[in-house]
Tab-separated table of C-alpha atoms and ligand atoms in Angstrom:
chain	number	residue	atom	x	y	z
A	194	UNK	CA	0.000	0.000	0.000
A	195	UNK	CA	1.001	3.860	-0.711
A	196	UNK	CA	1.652	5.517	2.443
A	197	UNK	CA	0.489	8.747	2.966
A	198	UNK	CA	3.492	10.364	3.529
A	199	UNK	CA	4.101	13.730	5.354
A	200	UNK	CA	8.020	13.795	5.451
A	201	UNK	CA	9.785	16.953	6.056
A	202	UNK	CA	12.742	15.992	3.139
A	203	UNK	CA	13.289	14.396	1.529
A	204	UNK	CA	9.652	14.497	0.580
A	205	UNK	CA	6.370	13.394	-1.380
A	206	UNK	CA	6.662	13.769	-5.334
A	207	UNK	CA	3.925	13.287	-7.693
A	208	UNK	CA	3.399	9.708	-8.445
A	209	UNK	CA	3.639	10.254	-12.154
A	210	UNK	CA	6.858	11.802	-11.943
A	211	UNK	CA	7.830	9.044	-9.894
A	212	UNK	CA	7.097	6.489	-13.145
A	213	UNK	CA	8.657	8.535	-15.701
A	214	UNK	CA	11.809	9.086	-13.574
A	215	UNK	CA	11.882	5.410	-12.918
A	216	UNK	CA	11.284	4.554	-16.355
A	217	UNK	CA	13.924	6.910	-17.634
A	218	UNK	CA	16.930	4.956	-16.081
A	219	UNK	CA	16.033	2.264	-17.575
A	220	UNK	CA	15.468	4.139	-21.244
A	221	UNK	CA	15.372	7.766	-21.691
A	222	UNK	CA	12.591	8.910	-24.269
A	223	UNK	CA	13.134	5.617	-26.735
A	224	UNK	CA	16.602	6.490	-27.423
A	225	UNK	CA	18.016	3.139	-26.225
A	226	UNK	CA	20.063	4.752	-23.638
A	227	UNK	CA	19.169	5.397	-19.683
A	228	UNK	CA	19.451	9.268	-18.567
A	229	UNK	CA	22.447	8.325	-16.514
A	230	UNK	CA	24.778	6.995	-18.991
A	231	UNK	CA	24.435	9.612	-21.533
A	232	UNK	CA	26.461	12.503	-21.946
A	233	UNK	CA	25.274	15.941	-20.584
A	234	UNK	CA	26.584	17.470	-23.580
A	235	UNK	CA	24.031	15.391	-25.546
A	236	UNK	CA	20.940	16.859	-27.115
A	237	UNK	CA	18.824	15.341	-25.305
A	238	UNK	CA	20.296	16.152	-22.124
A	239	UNK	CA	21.181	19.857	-22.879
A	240	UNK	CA	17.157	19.884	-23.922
A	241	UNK	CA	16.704	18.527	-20.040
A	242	UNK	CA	18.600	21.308	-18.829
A	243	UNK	CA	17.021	23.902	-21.017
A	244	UNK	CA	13.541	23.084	-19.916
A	245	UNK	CA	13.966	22.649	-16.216
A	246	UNK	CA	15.719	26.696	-16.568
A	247	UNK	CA	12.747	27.602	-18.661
A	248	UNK	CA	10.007	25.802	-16.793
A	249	UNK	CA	11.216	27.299	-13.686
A	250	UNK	CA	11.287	30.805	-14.636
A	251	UNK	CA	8.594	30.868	-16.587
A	252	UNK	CA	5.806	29.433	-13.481
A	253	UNK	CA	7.399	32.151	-10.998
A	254	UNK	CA	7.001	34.502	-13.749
A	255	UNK	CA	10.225	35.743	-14.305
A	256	UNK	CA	10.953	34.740	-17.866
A	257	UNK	CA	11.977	37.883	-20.059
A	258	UNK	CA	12.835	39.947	-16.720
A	259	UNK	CA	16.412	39.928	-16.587
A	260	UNK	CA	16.600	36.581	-14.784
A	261	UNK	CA	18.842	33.697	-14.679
A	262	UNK	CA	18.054	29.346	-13.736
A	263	UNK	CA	20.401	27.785	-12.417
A	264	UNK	CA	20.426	23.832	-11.046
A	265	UNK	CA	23.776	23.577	-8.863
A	266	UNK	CA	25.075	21.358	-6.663
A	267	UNK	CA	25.631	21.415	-2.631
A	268	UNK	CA	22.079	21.955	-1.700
A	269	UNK	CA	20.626	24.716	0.014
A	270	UNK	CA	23.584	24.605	2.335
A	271	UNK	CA	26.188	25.535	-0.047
A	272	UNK	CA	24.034	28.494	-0.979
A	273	UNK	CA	24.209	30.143	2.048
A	274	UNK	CA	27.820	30.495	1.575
A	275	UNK	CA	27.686	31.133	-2.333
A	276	UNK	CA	24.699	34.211	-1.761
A	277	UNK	CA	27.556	35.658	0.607
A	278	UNK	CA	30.239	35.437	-1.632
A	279	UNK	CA	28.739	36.910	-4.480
A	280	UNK	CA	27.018	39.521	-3.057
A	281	UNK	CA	28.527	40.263	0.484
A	282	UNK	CA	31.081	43.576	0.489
A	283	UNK	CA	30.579	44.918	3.694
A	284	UNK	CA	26.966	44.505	5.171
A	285	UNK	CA	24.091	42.449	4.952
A	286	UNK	CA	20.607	42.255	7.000
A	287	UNK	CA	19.584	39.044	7.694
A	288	UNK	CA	16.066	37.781	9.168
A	289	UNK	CA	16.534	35.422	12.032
A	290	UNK	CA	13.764	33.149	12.105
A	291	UNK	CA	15.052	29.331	12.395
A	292	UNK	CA	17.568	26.979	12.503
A	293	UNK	CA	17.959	27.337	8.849
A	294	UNK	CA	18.014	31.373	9.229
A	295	UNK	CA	20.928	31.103	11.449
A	296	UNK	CA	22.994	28.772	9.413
A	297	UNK	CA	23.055	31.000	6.542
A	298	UNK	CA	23.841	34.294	9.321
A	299	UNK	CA	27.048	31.600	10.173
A	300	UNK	CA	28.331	31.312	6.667
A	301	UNK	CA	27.738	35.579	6.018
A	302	UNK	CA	29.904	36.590	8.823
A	303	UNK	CA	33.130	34.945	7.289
A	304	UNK	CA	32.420	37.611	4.438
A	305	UNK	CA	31.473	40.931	6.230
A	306	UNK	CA	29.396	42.448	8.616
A	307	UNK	CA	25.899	40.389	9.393
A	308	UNK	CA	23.414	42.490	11.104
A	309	UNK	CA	20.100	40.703	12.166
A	310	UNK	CA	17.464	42.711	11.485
A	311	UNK	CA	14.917	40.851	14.029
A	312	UNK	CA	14.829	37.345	15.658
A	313	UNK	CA	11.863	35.144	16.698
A	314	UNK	CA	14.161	33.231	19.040
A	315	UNK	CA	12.835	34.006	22.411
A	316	UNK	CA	9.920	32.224	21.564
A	317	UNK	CA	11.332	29.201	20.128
A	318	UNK	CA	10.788	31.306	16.432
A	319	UNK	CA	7.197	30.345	17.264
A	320	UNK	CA	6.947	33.678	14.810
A	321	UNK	CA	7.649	35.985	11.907
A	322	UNK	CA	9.020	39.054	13.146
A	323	UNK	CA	7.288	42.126	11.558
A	324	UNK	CA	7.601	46.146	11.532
A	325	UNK	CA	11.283	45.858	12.075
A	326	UNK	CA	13.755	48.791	10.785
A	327	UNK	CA	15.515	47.379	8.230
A	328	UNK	CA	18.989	49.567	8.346
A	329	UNK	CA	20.224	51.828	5.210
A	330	UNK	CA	23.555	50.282	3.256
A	331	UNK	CA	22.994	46.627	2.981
A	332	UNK	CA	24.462	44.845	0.205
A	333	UNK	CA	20.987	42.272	0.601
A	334	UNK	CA	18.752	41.131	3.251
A	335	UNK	CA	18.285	38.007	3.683
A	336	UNK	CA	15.236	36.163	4.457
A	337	UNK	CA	13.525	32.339	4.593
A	338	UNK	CA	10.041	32.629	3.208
A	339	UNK	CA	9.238	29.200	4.975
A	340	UNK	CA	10.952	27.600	8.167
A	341	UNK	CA	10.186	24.041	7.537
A	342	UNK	CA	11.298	23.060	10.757
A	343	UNK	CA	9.108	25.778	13.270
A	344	UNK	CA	5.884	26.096	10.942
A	345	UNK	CA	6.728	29.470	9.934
A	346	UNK	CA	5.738	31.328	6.904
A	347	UNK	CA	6.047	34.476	5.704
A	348	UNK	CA	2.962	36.120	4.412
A	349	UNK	CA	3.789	39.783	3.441
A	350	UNK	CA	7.533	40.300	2.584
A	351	UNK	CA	9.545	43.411	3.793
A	352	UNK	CA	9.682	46.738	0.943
A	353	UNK	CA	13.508	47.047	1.344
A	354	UNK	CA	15.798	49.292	-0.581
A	355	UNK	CA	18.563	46.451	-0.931
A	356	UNK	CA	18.424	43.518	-2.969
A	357	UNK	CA	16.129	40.731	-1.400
A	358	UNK	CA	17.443	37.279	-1.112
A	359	UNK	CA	15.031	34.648	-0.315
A	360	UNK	CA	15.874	31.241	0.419
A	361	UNK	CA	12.129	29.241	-0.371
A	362	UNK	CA	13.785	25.980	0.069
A	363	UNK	CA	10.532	24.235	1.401
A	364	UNK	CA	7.823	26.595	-0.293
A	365	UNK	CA	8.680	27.059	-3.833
A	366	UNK	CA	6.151	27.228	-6.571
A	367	UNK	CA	3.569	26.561	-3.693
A	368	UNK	CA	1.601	30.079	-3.313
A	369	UNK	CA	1.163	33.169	-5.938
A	370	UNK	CA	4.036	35.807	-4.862
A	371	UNK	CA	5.020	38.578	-6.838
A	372	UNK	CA	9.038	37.338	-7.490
A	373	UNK	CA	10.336	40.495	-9.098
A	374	UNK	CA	10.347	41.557	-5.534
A	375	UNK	CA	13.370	39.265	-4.561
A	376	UNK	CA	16.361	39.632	-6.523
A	377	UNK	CA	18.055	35.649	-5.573
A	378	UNK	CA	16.061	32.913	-4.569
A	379	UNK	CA	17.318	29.426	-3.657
A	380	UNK	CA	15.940	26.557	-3.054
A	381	UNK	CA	17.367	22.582	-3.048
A	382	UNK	CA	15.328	20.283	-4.892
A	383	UNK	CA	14.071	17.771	-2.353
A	384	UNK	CA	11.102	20.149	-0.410
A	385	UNK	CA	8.728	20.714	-3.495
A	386	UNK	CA	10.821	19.863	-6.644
A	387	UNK	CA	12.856	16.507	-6.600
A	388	UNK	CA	15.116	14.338	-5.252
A	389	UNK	CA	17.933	15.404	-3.246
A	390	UNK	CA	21.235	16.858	-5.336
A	391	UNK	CA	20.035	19.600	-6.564
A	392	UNK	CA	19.256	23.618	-5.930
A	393	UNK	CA	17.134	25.598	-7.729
A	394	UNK	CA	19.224	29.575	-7.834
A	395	UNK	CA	17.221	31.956	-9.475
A	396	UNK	CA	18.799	35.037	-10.011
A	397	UNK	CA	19.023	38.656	-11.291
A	398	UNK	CA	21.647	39.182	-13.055
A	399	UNK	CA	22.468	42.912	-12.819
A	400	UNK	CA	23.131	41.954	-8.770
A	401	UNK	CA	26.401	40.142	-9.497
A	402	UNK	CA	29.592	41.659	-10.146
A	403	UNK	CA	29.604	44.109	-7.326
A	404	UNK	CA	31.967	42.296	-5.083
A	405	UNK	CA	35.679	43.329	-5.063
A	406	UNK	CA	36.745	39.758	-4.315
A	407	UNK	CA	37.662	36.784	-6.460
A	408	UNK	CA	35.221	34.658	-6.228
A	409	UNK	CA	35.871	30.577	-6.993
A	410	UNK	CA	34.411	29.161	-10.407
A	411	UNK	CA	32.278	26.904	-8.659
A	412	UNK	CA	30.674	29.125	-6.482
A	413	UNK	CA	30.470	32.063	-8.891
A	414	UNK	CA	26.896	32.817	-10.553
A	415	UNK	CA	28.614	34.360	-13.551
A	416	UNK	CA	30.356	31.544	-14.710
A	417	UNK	CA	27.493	29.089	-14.169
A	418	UNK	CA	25.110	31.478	-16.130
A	419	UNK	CA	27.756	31.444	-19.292
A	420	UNK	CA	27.985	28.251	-18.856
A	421	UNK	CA	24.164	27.809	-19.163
A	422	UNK	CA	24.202	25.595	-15.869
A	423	UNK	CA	26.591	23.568	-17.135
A	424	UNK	CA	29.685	24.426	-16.187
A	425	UNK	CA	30.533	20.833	-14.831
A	426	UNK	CA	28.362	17.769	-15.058
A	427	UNK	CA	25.266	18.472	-13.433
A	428	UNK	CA	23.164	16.159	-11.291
A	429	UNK	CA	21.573	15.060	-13.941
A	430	UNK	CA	18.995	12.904	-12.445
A	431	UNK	CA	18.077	15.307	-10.037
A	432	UNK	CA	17.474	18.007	-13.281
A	433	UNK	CA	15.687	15.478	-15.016
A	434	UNK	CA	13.335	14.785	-12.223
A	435	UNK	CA	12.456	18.699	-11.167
A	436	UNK	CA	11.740	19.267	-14.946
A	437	UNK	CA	9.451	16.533	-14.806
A	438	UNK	CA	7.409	18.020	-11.608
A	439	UNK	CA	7.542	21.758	-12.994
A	440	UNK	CA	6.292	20.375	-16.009
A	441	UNK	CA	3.169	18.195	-14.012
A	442	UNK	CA	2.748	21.710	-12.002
A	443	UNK	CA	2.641	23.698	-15.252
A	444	UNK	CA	-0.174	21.058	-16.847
A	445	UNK	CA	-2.084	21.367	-13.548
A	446	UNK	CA	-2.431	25.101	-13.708
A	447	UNK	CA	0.962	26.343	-12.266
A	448	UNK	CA	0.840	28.129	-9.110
A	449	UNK	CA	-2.510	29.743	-9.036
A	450	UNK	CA	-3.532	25.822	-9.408
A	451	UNK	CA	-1.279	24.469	-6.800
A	452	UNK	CA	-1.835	27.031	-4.514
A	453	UNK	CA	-5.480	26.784	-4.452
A	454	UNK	CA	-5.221	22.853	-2.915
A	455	UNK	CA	-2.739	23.989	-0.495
A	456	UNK	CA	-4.876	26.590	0.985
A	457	UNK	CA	-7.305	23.302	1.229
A	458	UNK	CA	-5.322	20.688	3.279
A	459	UNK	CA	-3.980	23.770	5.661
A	460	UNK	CA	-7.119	24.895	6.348
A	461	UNK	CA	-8.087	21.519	6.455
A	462	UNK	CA	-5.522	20.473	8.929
A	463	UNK	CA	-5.369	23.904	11.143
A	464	UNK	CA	-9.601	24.084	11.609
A	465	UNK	CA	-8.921	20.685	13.189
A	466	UNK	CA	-5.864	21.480	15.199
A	467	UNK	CA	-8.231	24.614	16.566
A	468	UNK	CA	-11.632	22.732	16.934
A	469	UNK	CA	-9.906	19.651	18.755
A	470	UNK	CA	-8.796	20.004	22.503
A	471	UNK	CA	-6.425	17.034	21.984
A	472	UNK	CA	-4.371	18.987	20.001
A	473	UNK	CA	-2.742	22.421	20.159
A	474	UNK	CA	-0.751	24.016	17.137
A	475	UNK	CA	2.773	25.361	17.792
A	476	UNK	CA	3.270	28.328	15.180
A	477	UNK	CA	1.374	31.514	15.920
A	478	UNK	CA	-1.777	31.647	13.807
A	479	UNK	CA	-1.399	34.717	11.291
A	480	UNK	CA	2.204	33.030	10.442
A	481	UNK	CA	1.550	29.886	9.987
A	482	UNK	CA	2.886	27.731	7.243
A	483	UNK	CA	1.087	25.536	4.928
A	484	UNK	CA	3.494	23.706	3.691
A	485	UNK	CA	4.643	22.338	7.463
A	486	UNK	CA	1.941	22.724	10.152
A	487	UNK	CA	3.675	22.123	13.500
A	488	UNK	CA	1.038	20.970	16.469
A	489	UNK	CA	1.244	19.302	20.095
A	490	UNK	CA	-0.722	16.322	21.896
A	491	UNK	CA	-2.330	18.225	25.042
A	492	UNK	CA	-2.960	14.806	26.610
A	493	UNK	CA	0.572	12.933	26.541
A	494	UNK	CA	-1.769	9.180	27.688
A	495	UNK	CA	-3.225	9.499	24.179
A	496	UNK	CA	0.013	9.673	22.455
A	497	UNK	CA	0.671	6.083	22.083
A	498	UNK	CA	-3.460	5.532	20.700
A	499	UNK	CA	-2.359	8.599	18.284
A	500	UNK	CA	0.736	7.003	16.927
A	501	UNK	CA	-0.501	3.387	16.571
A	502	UNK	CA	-3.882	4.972	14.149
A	503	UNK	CA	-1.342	6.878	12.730
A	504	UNK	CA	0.838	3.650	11.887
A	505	UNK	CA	-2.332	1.194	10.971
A	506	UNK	CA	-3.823	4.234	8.230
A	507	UNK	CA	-0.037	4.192	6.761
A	508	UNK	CA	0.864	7.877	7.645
A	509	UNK	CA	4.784	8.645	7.143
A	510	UNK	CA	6.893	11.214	8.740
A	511	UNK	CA	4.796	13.044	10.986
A	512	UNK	CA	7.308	13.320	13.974
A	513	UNK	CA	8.129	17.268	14.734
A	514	UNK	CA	11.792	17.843	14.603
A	515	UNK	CA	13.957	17.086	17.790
A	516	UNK	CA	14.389	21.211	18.230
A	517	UNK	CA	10.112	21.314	18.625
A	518	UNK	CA	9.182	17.933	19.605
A	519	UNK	CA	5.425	17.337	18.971
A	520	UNK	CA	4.422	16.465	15.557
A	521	UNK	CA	4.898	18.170	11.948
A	522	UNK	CA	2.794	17.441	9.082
A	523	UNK	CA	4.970	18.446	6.001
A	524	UNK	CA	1.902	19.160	3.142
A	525	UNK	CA	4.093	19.901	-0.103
A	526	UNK	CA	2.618	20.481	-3.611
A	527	UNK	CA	2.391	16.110	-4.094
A	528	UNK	CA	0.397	15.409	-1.092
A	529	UNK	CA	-3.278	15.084	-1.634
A	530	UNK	CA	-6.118	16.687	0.072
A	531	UNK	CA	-7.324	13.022	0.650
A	532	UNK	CA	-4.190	12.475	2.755
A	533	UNK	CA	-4.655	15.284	5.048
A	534	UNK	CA	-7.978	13.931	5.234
A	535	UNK	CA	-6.750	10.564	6.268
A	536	UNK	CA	-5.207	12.206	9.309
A	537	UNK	CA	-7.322	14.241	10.179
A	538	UNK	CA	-9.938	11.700	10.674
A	539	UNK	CA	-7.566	10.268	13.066
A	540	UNK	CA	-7.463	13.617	15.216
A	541	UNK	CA	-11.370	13.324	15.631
A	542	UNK	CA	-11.187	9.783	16.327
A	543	UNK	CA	-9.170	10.347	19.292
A	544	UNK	CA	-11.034	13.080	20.618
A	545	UNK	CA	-13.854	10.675	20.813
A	546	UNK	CA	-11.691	8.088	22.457
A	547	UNK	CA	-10.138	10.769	24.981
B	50	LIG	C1	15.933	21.769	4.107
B	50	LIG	C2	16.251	23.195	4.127
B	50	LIG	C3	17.558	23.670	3.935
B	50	LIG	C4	18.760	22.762	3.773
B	50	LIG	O1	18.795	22.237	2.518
B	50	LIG	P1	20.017	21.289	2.044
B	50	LIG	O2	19.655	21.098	0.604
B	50	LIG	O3	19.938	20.054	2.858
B	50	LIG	O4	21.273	22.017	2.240
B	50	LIG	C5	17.753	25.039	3.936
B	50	LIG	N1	16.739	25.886	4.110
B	50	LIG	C6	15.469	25.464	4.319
B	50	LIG	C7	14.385	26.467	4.508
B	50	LIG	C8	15.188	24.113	4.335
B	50	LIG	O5	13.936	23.682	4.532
């Protein structure tokens, strides 16, 4: 049986996608060769490449807007040293609202001056900080649109003089935002796009080149954009399989589509996290995510009746992380409405039984 699965990340991808990718390394397209033995500089592969960059820009709505695709390597993690390299001289502002938040403040301060604008860590980031000054002279701000880990989203983004960079690791191409407002956005593959070995970078071009230092080939934005992405072999697999879930988001109805179902299985999830006394939610409410909706069990004796339905109904990955405890249902673009429905059935049965 399927399991219904509600994994952080590595996550849910559309079962379709799943077929194709599966097919394709056994035969690629009819060509009589798999997608992992072929060449990158091959035709078909460089076609790959071409419509992943394409597909990408064109659902955010970027295409024609001075933007650049790129699928690197090193995951999110590696861009929170590569968005300070390029584009750190002697400041940057950076939003402190997670675990994730604060890894990418780590990697900035080896390259200049990191000033947190606001922090949500007395409460456990619990919370998106809001009407915070945001200081003149930063080279960017820095922000994560969704903290996967705390249940944190942010709804209305900051009007800020210097470039924004976003990193939307666990929310991109789930909700209608208007992206000319962010001028780098980063995401790696395995939240909402892929499998792991990937990351999305989208970014404007006339934001690079500002930095006085050299900057290393394989961490410079430049070269990868002349090199259309290609500078070295790319994860191939990984490309193949985000072009094949932009394109089943793009058939769907992109974003607008997407987004619509979303809004479904949070409110879905969050009316019954609010209507049930066995259960309390952990984000505050105007912030919440709806990608990752974190909640507590008010009564620990039902825990173990909780975790077994969970178990017999097949539900996956629904354990918080270690830094909230509790539980974490991780609703990314794949997961059906029917699944949320499949737990949340559970959190009524319970209430009956408590
Ligand atoms: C998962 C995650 C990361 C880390 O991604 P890696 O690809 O493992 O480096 C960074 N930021 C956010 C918001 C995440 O959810």
């Amino acid at each position: 049986m399927k399991k219904h699965n509600f994994s952080a990340g590595p996550c849910i991808l559309p079962q379709e996608v799943m077929k194709k990718a599966a097919e394709a390394v056994i035969e690629l397209d009819g060509i009589g060769l798999s997608l992992i033995e072929i060449s990158h500089r091959s035709k078909e592969f460089v076609t790959i490449m071409e419509k992943a960059r394409s597909l990408a820009l064109e659902l955010l709505g970027l295409e024609g807007k001075g933007y650049s695709a790129l699928f690197l390597q090193g995951g999110a993690s590696m861009q929170f040293l590569a968005t300070a390299y390029n584009l750190l001289e002697t400041r940057a502002g950076y939003l402190n609202t997670g675990t994730w938040s604060l890894k990418a403040i780590k990697e900035a301060r080896l390259f200049g001056d990191v000033i947190e604008v606001a922090s949500s860590q007395e409460k456990n980031y619990n919370f998106i900080p809001k009407g915070y000054k945001i200081p003149d002279g930063l080279d960017y701000l820095h922000l994560t649109s969704n903290n996967t880990i705390f249940g944190t989203q942010i709804k209305e983004f900051p009007k800020s003089n210097a470039p924004l960079v976003c990193d939307m690791s666990s929310d991109i191409f789930s909700r209608q935002l208007d992206f000319t407002q962010f001028d780098l956005i980063y995401a790696g593959a395995q939240k909402n796009m892929g499998p792991a070995g990937t990351t999305l970078v989208v970014v404007k071009e006339d934001i690079l080149g500002k930095v006085t230092r050299k900057i290393p080939s394989m961490l410079d934005y430049k070269i990868h954009i002349a090199k259309d992405s290609m500078f070295n072999t790319p994860p191939v697999f990984p490309v193949y399989v985000s072009m094949l879930t932009l394109q089943w988001l793009k058939d769907l109805g992109g974003i607008p589509a997407i987004e619509e179902i979303n809004e479904k299985k949070a409110n879905l999830i969050y009316s019954e996290i609010d209507l049930n006394p066995v259960f309390s939610g952990y984000a505050a409410k105007e912030d919440r995510s709806t990608m990752n909706a974190t909640f507590n069990i008010t009564d620990d004796t039902l825990k173990e009746t909780f975790d077994k339905l969970c178990k017999e109904a097949g539900i996956n990955g629904l354990n918080g992380h270690r830094s909230v405890g509790g539980y974490r249902a991780s609703m990314y673009n794949a997961l059906s409405l029917e699944s949320v429905g499949v737990l949340v059935d559970i959190m009524s049965e319970l209430e009956r039984k408590g």
